[in-house]
Amino acid sequence: MFSLGSIYQSIEILSKEKGIDPQIVIDAVKDAMLVAARKQFRLTEDLEADFDPRTGAIQVYIVKRVVEAVADPLNEWTLDEARRHDPAAEIGSVIRIPKSTEALGRISAQTAKQVILQKVREAERETVYTEYAGRVGELVNCIIKRIEGMDIVVDMGKTEARLPKKEQSRLESFTVGERVRCVIKSVEKAGKNAGVIVSRAAPELVMRLFEQEVPEIYDNTVLIKACAREAGERTKIAVSSRDRDVDSVGACVGMKGMRVQSIIRELRGEKIDIIEYSDDPVVFATNALSPAKIAKVSITDANERQMEVVVDDSQLSLAIGKKGQNVRLAAKLLGWRIDIKSEEEKRQEVETAMAALVVAGAPVSVLLDHGLSQKLVDTLIEAGVSTVEKLGAMTPEQLEAIQNVGPKTVERIQVAVNNYFGQYEEALGVGETESFAPASVPEEESQAEPAGTAPASPQPEASAEPEMVKPPAEELPAQVPAESSEEGESGRIKDAD
């Protein structure tokens, strides 16, 4: 029999220190003795261990089951074999054969110690997980216990917790024994990060601090709707009031800023923006991007939660913030993707979009309605003349350079182009200038005049949709030379004669 003397008192002390059930430690000791005995005696049979709490003695037994037909010789006996050890044995009985533990040496004791420590650690992790798993996000007071590399180990009272480097604010530095307030970030049962992880960089820390400092938040008169934080730099928190007589932002700021200043001191000088919450994303975005003044907010894609914000050129850098911090926090706060542009950038973008929307020119095929044949239109397209504007800008020599285009064809093209532009001048109500429009020149006069002057040069604003481009009426006479005007008048006189 192997006696450990006052082992039961030691088990009780250990259980109180670790906050675990004493029976768990007793079971761990029994398992450790079985492992040590199996390793010492090289046994493969089933073993059991008994612990006597009065004496602290642990007895190890080899277990044999009594069966009619033996299938496992190591763990089963026949009835005759069993009655040699116990005359009262029956089929189905369990025979326990004591095994001396006095031969267990130093190696076996070391093995037993490792097993006990492992079992106790597992039980301790289970107890910690059970207690703290439901307290994630809760504010706790801790004491810096030790510093391990970049991480900090804090004492929470019943257990230790780890404050990793990524959960620390860059503005903060701690010394052993210092008191800090943290939030429980996560609780892990197993793995590398088993135990409690606390944080000083989580947005929940700011929210819990506001709940402590602002009574209106504690009693749910003022609600915290969202919080976005970059630890050590800036925090944006959105609040709303359930009582129209209570100013949510003013309640959080406090008289002369006393409430928010208390939180800023706790966070070692971190800037805090308190924002009025709104269900309208446009209004909420305008508030979230403060202190910048917003000119316009438009939702570009509601399903993808994307919006565009336009600000004055002088407010662009303020809206974006240092290294994009202001807009980044606002995007986190809203849960939307925000694209910020200055008014100048937006103007250029609109001009580019409008230029892209305007058709480059009317296709040559529209001249089919003005006297050109399909064959001639195909010839012009093959020569790279695809728009009426481009055709009107060509000289007679350039047109005659196209295959199968002669002087008479050039005249027909000039007439068709003049007729095409003339119809839009009439639609715009040009008035007296209609007499000078190229479309009003008779075909005989067109043939009599030099080929280079007959076609009117295309208007720069002409397009496939001329109603979108309305040139001022006073500009039209300037396109027709004075000589042409006089010549047209003289032509009419001759006709009259």
Short mmCIF file of C-alpha atoms in Angstrom, two decimals:
data_model
loop_
_atom_site.label_atom_id
_atom_site.label_comp_id
_atom_site.label_asym_id
_atom_site.label_seq_id
_atom_site.Cartn_x
_atom_site.Cartn_y
_atom_site.Cartn_z
CA MET A 1 0.00 0.00 0.00
CA PHE A 2 1.30 3.42 -1.00
CA SER A 3 0.54 6.23 1.49
CA LEU A 4 0.95 9.89 0.78
CA GLY A 5 0.22 11.01 4.34
CA SER A 6 -1.43 14.46 4.25
CA ILE A 7 -2.23 14.35 0.56
CA TYR A 8 -5.92 15.05 1.14
CA GLN A 9 -5.14 18.33 2.91
CA SER A 10 -2.88 19.29 0.01
CA ILE A 11 -5.66 18.48 -2.45
CA GLU A 12 -8.08 20.75 -0.59
CA ILE A 13 -5.58 23.61 -0.56
CA LEU A 14 -4.88 23.19 -4.27
CA SER A 15 -8.59 23.09 -5.06
CA LYS A 16 -9.22 26.37 -3.25
CA GLU A 17 -6.30 28.10 -4.94
CA LYS A 18 -7.35 27.04 -8.42
CA GLY A 19 -11.07 27.34 -7.79
CA ILE A 20 -11.85 23.80 -8.88
CA ASP A 21 -13.75 20.89 -7.32
CA PRO A 22 -11.59 18.72 -4.95
CA GLN A 23 -13.01 15.59 -6.55
CA ILE A 24 -11.42 16.64 -9.84
CA VAL A 25 -8.02 16.74 -8.16
CA ILE A 26 -8.63 13.35 -6.48
CA ASP A 27 -9.53 11.83 -9.84
CA ALA A 28 -6.38 13.36 -11.29
CA VAL A 29 -4.27 11.75 -8.52
CA LYS A 30 -5.90 8.36 -9.12
CA ASP A 31 -5.29 8.59 -12.86
CA ALA A 32 -1.68 9.57 -12.20
CA MET A 33 -1.14 6.50 -10.00
CA LEU A 34 -2.60 4.23 -12.67
CA VAL A 35 -0.30 5.70 -15.32
CA ALA A 36 2.73 5.35 -13.04
CA ALA A 37 1.87 1.76 -12.11
CA ARG A 38 1.24 0.74 -15.71
CA LYS A 39 4.56 2.24 -16.75
CA GLN A 40 6.47 0.73 -13.80
CA PHE A 41 5.12 -2.82 -14.03
CA ARG A 42 4.59 -2.78 -17.78
CA LEU A 43 1.00 -3.91 -17.33
CA THR A 44 -1.57 -4.17 -20.09
CA GLU A 45 -4.51 -5.34 -17.97
CA ASP A 46 -7.32 -3.07 -16.84
CA LEU A 47 -6.42 -1.20 -13.65
CA GLU A 48 -8.39 0.67 -11.00
CA ALA A 49 -7.27 2.91 -8.15
CA ASP A 50 -8.91 3.68 -4.80
CA PHE A 51 -8.22 6.72 -2.66
CA ASP A 52 -8.78 6.77 1.09
CA PRO A 53 -9.40 10.39 2.16
CA ARG A 54 -8.76 9.61 5.85
CA THR A 55 -5.28 8.15 5.40
CA GLY A 56 -4.39 9.55 1.99
CA ALA A 57 -3.60 6.03 0.83
CA ILE A 58 -3.94 5.01 -2.80
CA GLN A 59 -4.35 1.35 -3.74
CA VAL A 60 -4.01 0.03 -7.30
CA TYR A 61 -5.92 -3.06 -8.43
CA ILE A 62 -5.84 -5.35 -11.46
CA VAL A 63 -9.43 -5.93 -12.62
CA LYS A 64 -10.68 -9.27 -13.97
CA ARG A 65 -14.22 -10.04 -15.14
CA VAL A 66 -15.74 -13.49 -14.62
CA VAL A 67 -17.27 -14.96 -17.82
CA GLU A 68 -18.37 -18.37 -19.08
CA ALA A 69 -16.19 -18.31 -22.21
CA VAL A 70 -13.00 -16.26 -22.15
CA ALA A 71 -12.60 -13.99 -25.17
CA ASP A 72 -9.95 -11.66 -23.66
CA PRO A 73 -7.47 -13.63 -21.54
CA LEU A 74 -5.87 -10.45 -20.18
CA ASN A 75 -9.04 -9.05 -18.65
CA GLU A 76 -11.35 -12.09 -18.30
CA TRP A 77 -11.34 -15.25 -16.14
CA THR A 78 -13.38 -18.39 -16.09
CA LEU A 79 -15.43 -19.18 -13.02
CA ASP A 80 -12.87 -21.73 -11.78
CA GLU A 81 -10.01 -19.25 -12.06
CA ALA A 82 -12.01 -16.61 -10.27
CA ARG A 83 -12.94 -18.90 -7.35
CA ARG A 84 -9.28 -19.56 -6.66
CA HIS A 85 -9.03 -15.93 -5.59
CA ASP A 86 -12.56 -15.41 -4.37
CA PRO A 87 -14.68 -18.46 -3.46
CA ALA A 88 -17.84 -16.34 -3.67
CA ALA A 89 -17.21 -15.36 -7.31
CA GLU A 90 -20.07 -15.79 -9.77
CA ILE A 91 -20.55 -15.28 -13.51
CA GLY A 92 -20.49 -11.54 -14.11
CA SER A 93 -18.52 -10.73 -10.99
CA VAL A 94 -15.49 -8.42 -11.00
CA ILE A 95 -12.37 -9.66 -9.22
CA ARG A 96 -9.91 -7.00 -8.05
CA ILE A 97 -6.36 -8.14 -7.37
CA PRO A 98 -4.30 -5.68 -5.27
CA LYS A 99 -1.00 -4.57 -6.77
CA SER A 100 1.76 -3.30 -4.55
CA THR A 101 2.78 0.32 -5.21
CA GLU A 102 5.79 0.31 -2.90
CA ALA A 103 8.05 -0.40 -5.86
CA LEU A 104 7.13 2.86 -7.57
CA GLY A 105 10.29 4.92 -7.82
CA ARG A 106 11.36 8.43 -8.71
CA ILE A 107 10.52 8.11 -12.42
CA SER A 108 7.03 6.88 -11.63
CA ALA A 109 6.56 9.72 -9.17
CA GLN A 110 7.64 12.25 -11.82
CA THR A 111 5.20 10.73 -14.29
CA ALA A 112 2.41 10.94 -11.71
CA LYS A 113 3.27 14.58 -11.04
CA GLN A 114 3.03 15.50 -14.73
CA VAL A 115 -0.32 13.77 -15.06
CA ILE A 116 -1.68 15.55 -11.98
CA LEU A 117 -0.55 18.97 -13.22
CA GLN A 118 -2.04 18.35 -16.64
CA LYS A 119 -5.38 17.28 -15.20
CA VAL A 120 -5.44 20.27 -12.87
CA ARG A 121 -4.67 22.69 -15.72
CA GLU A 122 -7.44 21.20 -17.82
CA ALA A 123 -9.89 21.50 -14.94
CA GLU A 124 -8.79 25.06 -14.28
CA ARG A 125 -9.28 26.04 -17.95
CA GLU A 126 -12.73 24.49 -17.92
CA THR A 127 -13.65 26.41 -14.77
CA VAL A 128 -12.35 29.70 -16.20
CA TYR A 129 -14.18 29.16 -19.47
CA THR A 130 -17.44 28.39 -17.68
CA GLU A 131 -17.18 31.54 -15.56
CA TYR A 132 -16.02 34.07 -18.19
CA ALA A 133 -17.47 32.80 -21.48
CA GLY A 134 -20.69 34.70 -20.85
CA ARG A 135 -18.91 37.89 -19.80
CA VAL A 136 -17.30 38.83 -23.13
CA GLY A 137 -17.44 42.62 -23.58
CA GLU A 138 -17.65 43.27 -19.84
CA LEU A 139 -15.48 45.93 -18.22
CA VAL A 140 -13.13 44.50 -15.56
CA ASN A 141 -10.51 45.97 -13.24
CA CYS A 142 -7.08 44.37 -13.52
CA ILE A 143 -3.62 44.68 -12.01
CA ILE A 144 -0.51 44.39 -14.15
CA LYS A 145 1.15 41.22 -12.88
CA ARG A 146 4.06 40.73 -15.25
CA ILE A 147 5.28 41.63 -18.72
CA GLU A 148 6.12 38.78 -21.09
CA GLY A 149 7.77 40.15 -24.21
CA MET A 150 5.25 42.34 -26.01
CA ASP A 151 2.31 40.89 -24.08
CA ILE A 152 1.15 41.76 -20.58
CA VAL A 153 -0.28 39.35 -18.02
CA VAL A 154 -2.89 40.89 -15.73
CA ASP A 155 -4.48 39.60 -12.55
CA MET A 156 -8.27 39.58 -12.61
CA GLY A 157 -8.62 38.21 -9.08
CA LYS A 158 -9.73 34.64 -9.69
CA THR A 159 -7.53 34.06 -12.69
CA GLU A 160 -4.91 35.62 -14.91
CA ALA A 161 -5.62 37.15 -18.31
CA ARG A 162 -3.45 38.10 -21.23
CA LEU A 163 -3.29 41.56 -22.80
CA PRO A 164 -1.68 41.00 -26.23
CA LYS A 165 0.26 43.68 -28.06
CA LYS A 166 -2.44 44.09 -30.72
CA GLU A 167 -5.01 44.82 -28.00
CA GLN A 168 -2.94 47.63 -26.49
CA SER A 169 -3.13 51.31 -27.36
CA ARG A 170 0.05 52.74 -28.80
CA LEU A 171 -0.20 55.72 -26.43
CA GLU A 172 -0.08 53.55 -23.33
CA SER A 173 2.74 52.00 -21.36
CA PHE A 174 2.32 50.03 -18.15
CA THR A 175 4.34 49.06 -15.11
CA VAL A 176 3.97 46.06 -12.84
CA GLY A 177 1.40 46.67 -10.10
CA GLU A 178 -0.49 49.36 -12.04
CA ARG A 179 -4.29 49.19 -12.06
CA VAL A 180 -6.02 49.28 -15.46
CA ARG A 181 -9.52 48.82 -16.79
CA CYS A 182 -10.01 46.44 -19.71
CA VAL A 183 -12.81 44.65 -21.50
CA ILE A 184 -12.94 40.90 -21.90
CA LYS A 185 -12.22 40.32 -25.57
CA SER A 186 -12.53 36.54 -25.78
CA VAL A 187 -12.31 33.33 -23.75
CA GLU A 188 -10.61 30.27 -25.22
CA LYS A 189 -10.87 26.80 -23.77
CA ALA A 190 -7.93 25.22 -25.59
CA GLY A 191 -5.14 26.10 -27.95
CA LYS A 192 -2.24 28.51 -27.83
CA ASN A 193 -4.33 31.38 -26.47
CA ALA A 194 -6.27 29.31 -23.93
CA GLY A 195 -7.68 31.45 -21.15
CA VAL A 196 -9.04 34.98 -20.97
CA ILE A 197 -7.94 37.66 -23.46
CA VAL A 198 -8.54 41.27 -22.41
CA SER A 199 -8.28 44.40 -24.52
CA ARG A 200 -7.58 48.11 -24.19
CA ALA A 201 -8.01 48.76 -27.92
CA ALA A 202 -11.53 47.42 -28.52
CA PRO A 203 -14.43 49.84 -29.21
CA GLU A 204 -16.34 48.08 -26.42
CA LEU A 205 -13.99 49.68 -23.89
CA VAL A 206 -15.16 53.17 -24.89
CA MET A 207 -18.79 52.06 -24.83
CA ARG A 208 -18.47 50.58 -21.33
CA LEU A 209 -16.70 53.72 -20.09
CA PHE A 210 -19.53 55.89 -21.42
CA GLU A 211 -22.05 53.62 -19.69
CA GLN A 212 -20.25 54.21 -16.39
CA GLU A 213 -19.83 57.96 -16.82
CA VAL A 214 -23.20 58.86 -18.38
CA PRO A 215 -26.28 57.97 -16.28
CA GLU A 216 -28.56 58.55 -19.27
CA ILE A 217 -26.80 55.72 -21.12
CA TYR A 218 -26.92 53.45 -18.09
CA ASP A 219 -30.71 53.84 -17.76
CA ASN A 220 -31.22 53.53 -21.57
CA THR A 221 -32.49 57.06 -22.07
CA VAL A 222 -29.56 57.58 -24.45
CA LEU A 223 -28.54 54.66 -26.65
CA ILE A 224 -25.12 53.96 -28.15
CA LYS A 225 -25.89 53.00 -31.75
CA ALA A 226 -22.38 52.42 -33.10
CA CYS A 227 -18.74 52.93 -32.24
CA ALA A 228 -15.63 52.94 -34.42
CA ARG A 229 -12.16 53.24 -32.97
CA GLU A 230 -8.51 53.39 -33.87
CA ALA A 231 -6.87 52.92 -30.49
CA GLY A 232 -4.60 55.74 -29.46
CA GLU A 233 -5.76 58.03 -32.27
CA ARG A 234 -9.47 58.75 -32.48
CA THR A 235 -12.87 57.27 -31.65
CA LYS A 236 -16.24 58.08 -33.22
CA ILE A 237 -19.34 57.10 -31.25
CA ALA A 238 -22.91 57.55 -32.45
CA VAL A 239 -25.65 58.11 -29.89
CA SER A 240 -29.39 58.76 -30.02
CA SER A 241 -31.95 59.79 -27.43
CA ARG A 242 -35.24 58.05 -26.67
CA ASP A 243 -36.51 61.20 -24.95
CA ARG A 244 -36.99 64.28 -27.08
CA ASP A 245 -36.19 66.48 -24.07
CA VAL A 246 -32.75 64.88 -23.64
CA ASP A 247 -29.88 65.93 -25.89
CA SER A 248 -27.91 62.76 -26.54
CA VAL A 249 -24.66 64.50 -27.51
CA GLY A 250 -24.90 67.01 -24.66
CA ALA A 251 -25.54 64.24 -22.12
CA CYS A 252 -22.37 62.45 -23.22
CA VAL A 253 -20.25 65.59 -23.21
CA GLY A 254 -21.45 66.75 -19.81
CA MET A 255 -21.26 70.17 -18.24
CA LYS A 256 -18.10 71.87 -19.48
CA GLY A 257 -17.08 68.54 -21.00
CA MET A 258 -16.52 66.87 -17.63
CA ARG A 259 -17.94 63.48 -18.60
CA VAL A 260 -16.10 63.05 -21.86
CA GLN A 261 -12.88 64.46 -20.40
CA SER A 262 -12.93 61.75 -17.75
CA ILE A 263 -13.04 59.11 -20.48
CA ILE A 264 -10.31 60.85 -22.47
CA ARG A 265 -8.04 60.76 -19.40
CA GLU A 266 -8.70 57.03 -18.99
CA LEU A 267 -7.72 56.53 -22.65
CA ARG A 268 -4.54 58.61 -22.21
CA GLY A 269 -5.59 61.54 -24.40
CA GLU A 270 -7.35 59.73 -27.24
CA LYS A 271 -9.65 62.04 -29.25
CA ILE A 272 -13.38 61.25 -29.13
CA ASP A 273 -16.04 62.47 -31.58
CA ILE A 274 -19.63 62.17 -30.28
CA ILE A 275 -22.09 62.09 -33.18
CA GLU A 276 -25.87 62.32 -33.38
CA TYR A 277 -27.26 59.12 -34.89
CA SER A 278 -29.83 59.19 -37.71
CA ASP A 279 -31.73 56.44 -39.50
CA ASP A 280 -31.21 58.37 -42.74
CA PRO A 281 -27.77 57.30 -44.04
CA VAL A 282 -27.30 60.66 -45.79
CA VAL A 283 -27.79 62.63 -42.58
CA PHE A 284 -25.78 60.09 -40.59
CA ALA A 285 -22.89 60.34 -43.06
CA THR A 286 -22.97 64.13 -42.84
CA ASN A 287 -22.68 63.92 -39.05
CA ALA A 288 -20.10 61.12 -39.09
CA LEU A 289 -17.66 63.07 -41.27
CA SER A 290 -17.53 66.00 -38.85
CA PRO A 291 -15.71 68.29 -38.29
CA ALA A 292 -15.65 68.60 -42.10
CA LYS A 293 -18.54 70.49 -43.74
CA ILE A 294 -20.28 68.34 -46.35
CA ALA A 295 -21.72 69.86 -49.54
CA LYS A 296 -23.62 66.84 -50.84
CA VAL A 297 -24.14 63.15 -50.05
CA SER A 298 -25.60 60.79 -52.64
CA ILE A 299 -26.20 57.04 -52.42
CA THR A 300 -24.67 55.33 -55.46
CA ASP A 301 -25.61 51.73 -54.63
CA ALA A 302 -28.01 50.99 -51.79
CA ASN A 303 -27.66 47.21 -52.11
CA GLU A 304 -23.87 47.33 -51.91
CA ARG A 305 -24.08 50.14 -49.33
CA GLN A 306 -21.97 52.62 -51.26
CA MET A 307 -22.26 56.40 -51.14
CA GLU A 308 -20.50 59.40 -52.62
CA VAL A 309 -19.69 62.52 -50.62
CA VAL A 310 -18.84 65.87 -52.20
CA VAL A 311 -17.07 68.51 -50.14
CA ASP A 312 -15.66 71.94 -50.82
CA ASP A 313 -12.09 71.98 -52.04
CA SER A 314 -10.95 73.57 -48.79
CA GLN A 315 -12.68 70.84 -46.75
CA LEU A 316 -11.32 67.82 -48.63
CA SER A 317 -8.25 67.22 -46.47
CA LEU A 318 -10.30 67.70 -43.30
CA ALA A 319 -12.95 65.23 -44.46
CA ILE A 320 -10.36 62.60 -45.35
CA GLY A 321 -8.36 63.14 -42.18
CA LYS A 322 -4.80 62.25 -41.32
CA LYS A 323 -3.86 59.21 -43.42
CA GLY A 324 -7.54 58.77 -44.25
CA GLN A 325 -8.48 58.30 -40.61
CA ASN A 326 -11.64 60.45 -40.55
CA VAL A 327 -13.31 58.84 -43.54
CA ARG A 328 -12.15 55.38 -42.47
CA LEU A 329 -13.77 55.72 -39.06
CA ALA A 330 -16.92 57.18 -40.62
CA ALA A 331 -17.15 54.20 -42.97
CA LYS A 332 -16.82 51.80 -40.04
CA LEU A 333 -19.43 53.73 -38.10
CA LEU A 334 -21.96 53.69 -40.93
CA GLY A 335 -21.12 50.29 -42.34
CA TRP A 336 -21.06 51.91 -45.79
CA ARG A 337 -18.33 52.38 -48.36
CA ILE A 338 -17.69 56.14 -48.67
CA ASP A 339 -16.09 57.79 -51.70
CA ILE A 340 -15.08 61.41 -50.99
CA LYS A 341 -14.52 63.91 -53.78
CA SER A 342 -13.96 67.64 -53.93
CA GLU A 343 -16.33 69.88 -55.88
CA GLU A 344 -13.67 70.42 -58.54
CA GLU A 345 -13.14 66.67 -58.96
CA LYS A 346 -16.89 66.13 -59.16
CA ARG A 347 -17.25 68.89 -61.75
CA GLN A 348 -14.54 67.34 -63.90
CA GLU A 349 -16.12 63.94 -63.50
CA VAL A 350 -19.52 65.27 -64.58
CA GLU A 351 -18.00 67.02 -67.57
CA THR A 352 -16.24 63.83 -68.60
CA ALA A 353 -19.43 61.84 -68.18
CA MET A 354 -21.42 64.37 -70.19
CA ALA A 355 -18.81 64.34 -72.95
CA ALA A 356 -19.05 60.56 -73.04
CA LEU A 357 -22.85 60.74 -73.24
CA VAL A 358 -22.80 63.16 -76.19
CA VAL A 359 -22.71 61.23 -79.45
CA ALA A 360 -19.50 61.84 -81.35
CA GLY A 361 -21.44 62.65 -84.54
CA ALA A 362 -24.41 61.69 -86.69
CA PRO A 363 -23.74 58.63 -88.87
CA VAL A 364 -23.37 59.19 -92.60
CA SER A 365 -26.36 56.91 -93.16
CA VAL A 366 -28.70 59.79 -92.13
CA LEU A 367 -27.87 61.43 -95.48
CA LEU A 368 -29.89 58.72 -97.21
CA ASP A 369 -32.89 60.90 -96.41
CA HIS A 370 -31.20 63.86 -98.10
CA GLY A 371 -30.46 62.45 -101.54
CA LEU A 372 -27.40 60.19 -101.16
CA SER A 373 -27.53 56.62 -102.42
CA GLN A 374 -26.75 53.58 -100.31
CA LYS A 375 -23.80 52.77 -102.55
CA LEU A 376 -22.28 56.22 -102.00
CA VAL A 377 -22.82 55.97 -98.23
CA ASP A 378 -21.05 52.58 -98.20
CA THR A 379 -18.19 54.09 -100.21
CA LEU A 380 -17.78 56.92 -97.69
CA ILE A 381 -17.85 54.53 -94.74
CA GLU A 382 -15.19 52.31 -96.36
CA ALA A 383 -13.05 55.42 -96.82
CA GLY A 384 -13.26 56.10 -93.07
CA VAL A 385 -15.83 58.90 -93.25
CA SER A 386 -18.36 57.68 -90.70
CA THR A 387 -20.05 60.89 -89.49
CA VAL A 388 -21.76 63.84 -91.15
CA GLU A 389 -19.54 66.25 -89.22
CA LYS A 390 -16.40 64.67 -90.57
CA LEU A 391 -17.84 64.66 -94.06
CA GLY A 392 -18.78 68.33 -93.87
CA ALA A 393 -15.30 69.30 -92.73
CA MET A 394 -13.65 67.76 -95.83
CA THR A 395 -12.66 69.88 -98.82
CA PRO A 396 -13.73 68.99 -102.38
CA GLU A 397 -10.17 67.87 -103.14
CA GLN A 398 -10.27 65.46 -100.17
CA LEU A 399 -13.64 64.10 -101.29
CA GLU A 400 -12.46 63.61 -104.91
CA ALA A 401 -9.50 61.66 -103.55
CA ILE A 402 -11.97 58.95 -102.48
CA GLN A 403 -12.40 56.20 -105.05
CA ASN A 404 -15.49 56.49 -107.29
CA VAL A 405 -16.17 60.08 -106.12
CA GLY A 406 -16.13 62.71 -108.86
CA PRO A 407 -17.02 66.42 -109.07
CA LYS A 408 -20.74 65.76 -109.60
CA THR A 409 -20.77 63.37 -106.63
CA VAL A 410 -19.03 66.01 -104.53
CA GLU A 411 -21.80 68.47 -105.44
CA ARG A 412 -24.47 65.97 -104.40
CA ILE A 413 -22.65 65.38 -101.09
CA GLN A 414 -22.45 69.15 -100.45
CA VAL A 415 -26.16 69.58 -101.07
CA ALA A 416 -27.05 66.65 -98.80
CA VAL A 417 -24.85 67.97 -95.99
CA ASN A 418 -26.31 71.49 -96.34
CA ASN A 419 -29.83 70.11 -96.24
CA TYR A 420 -29.03 68.02 -93.16
CA PHE A 421 -27.77 70.99 -91.12
CA GLY A 422 -30.36 73.32 -92.55
CA GLN A 423 -33.25 71.34 -91.08
CA TYR A 424 -31.95 71.91 -87.55
CA GLU A 425 -31.48 75.61 -88.12
CA GLU A 426 -35.13 75.84 -89.17
CA ALA A 427 -36.18 73.81 -86.10
CA LEU A 428 -34.32 76.22 -83.85
CA GLY A 429 -36.21 79.18 -85.36
CA VAL A 430 -33.28 81.00 -86.85
CA GLY A 431 -35.56 83.69 -88.40
CA GLU A 432 -33.93 86.04 -90.87
CA THR A 433 -30.74 84.02 -90.91
CA GLU A 434 -32.56 81.23 -92.71
CA SER A 435 -31.97 83.05 -96.00
CA PHE A 436 -28.23 82.60 -95.45
CA ALA A 437 -28.39 78.94 -94.46
CA PRO A 438 -26.58 76.60 -96.85
CA ALA A 439 -29.77 74.57 -97.34
CA SER A 440 -31.51 77.59 -99.03
CA VAL A 441 -28.94 77.87 -101.85
CA PRO A 442 -30.51 76.63 -105.10
CA GLU A 443 -28.84 73.72 -106.79
CA GLU A 444 -28.04 75.87 -109.88
CA GLU A 445 -26.22 78.45 -107.71
CA SER A 446 -24.43 75.65 -105.88
CA GLN A 447 -23.10 74.35 -109.18
CA ALA A 448 -22.14 77.87 -110.37
CA GLU A 449 -20.17 78.72 -107.26
CA PRO A 450 -16.65 77.39 -106.76
CA ALA A 451 -16.63 73.91 -105.27
CA GLY A 452 -14.58 75.02 -102.27
CA THR A 453 -17.16 77.57 -101.05
CA ALA A 454 -20.46 75.82 -101.68
CA PRO A 455 -20.68 73.53 -98.61
CA ALA A 456 -21.00 75.24 -95.29
CA SER A 457 -18.45 74.10 -92.78
CA PRO A 458 -20.02 71.87 -90.10
CA GLN A 459 -20.92 73.46 -86.86
CA PRO A 460 -18.65 72.31 -84.03
CA GLU A 461 -21.64 71.60 -81.78
CA ALA A 462 -23.53 69.48 -84.33
CA SER A 463 -24.44 66.00 -83.17
CA ALA A 464 -26.87 63.16 -83.77
CA GLU A 465 -29.15 64.79 -81.21
CA PRO A 466 -29.07 68.49 -82.12
CA GLU A 467 -31.91 69.35 -79.75
CA MET A 468 -29.42 68.86 -76.88
CA VAL A 469 -27.11 71.53 -78.39
CA LYS A 470 -28.82 74.88 -78.94
CA PRO A 471 -26.36 77.47 -80.30
CA PRO A 472 -27.39 81.10 -79.75
CA ALA A 473 -29.23 82.60 -82.72
CA GLU A 474 -26.93 85.57 -82.84
CA GLU A 475 -23.95 83.34 -83.66
CA LEU A 476 -25.47 81.97 -86.89
CA PRO A 477 -24.96 85.10 -89.09
CA ALA A 478 -21.31 85.12 -88.15
CA GLN A 479 -20.90 81.76 -89.90
CA VAL A 480 -21.92 83.22 -93.29
CA PRO A 481 -19.51 85.82 -94.78
CA ALA A 482 -20.88 89.23 -95.70
CA GLU A 483 -19.93 88.66 -99.35
CA SER A 484 -22.11 85.56 -99.40
CA SER A 485 -24.99 87.63 -98.02
CA GLU A 486 -24.62 90.24 -100.72
CA GLU A 487 -24.21 87.56 -103.35
CA GLY A 488 -27.40 85.87 -102.16
CA GLU A 489 -29.29 89.16 -102.33
CA SER A 490 -28.02 89.85 -105.83
CA GLY A 491 -29.07 86.38 -106.84
CA ARG A 492 -32.60 87.06 -105.70
CA ILE A 493 -32.65 90.35 -107.66
CA LYS A 494 -31.59 88.54 -110.78
CA ASP A 495 -34.34 85.97 -110.25
CA ALA A 496 -36.80 88.77 -109.79
CA ASP A 497 -35.66 90.33 -113.01
#
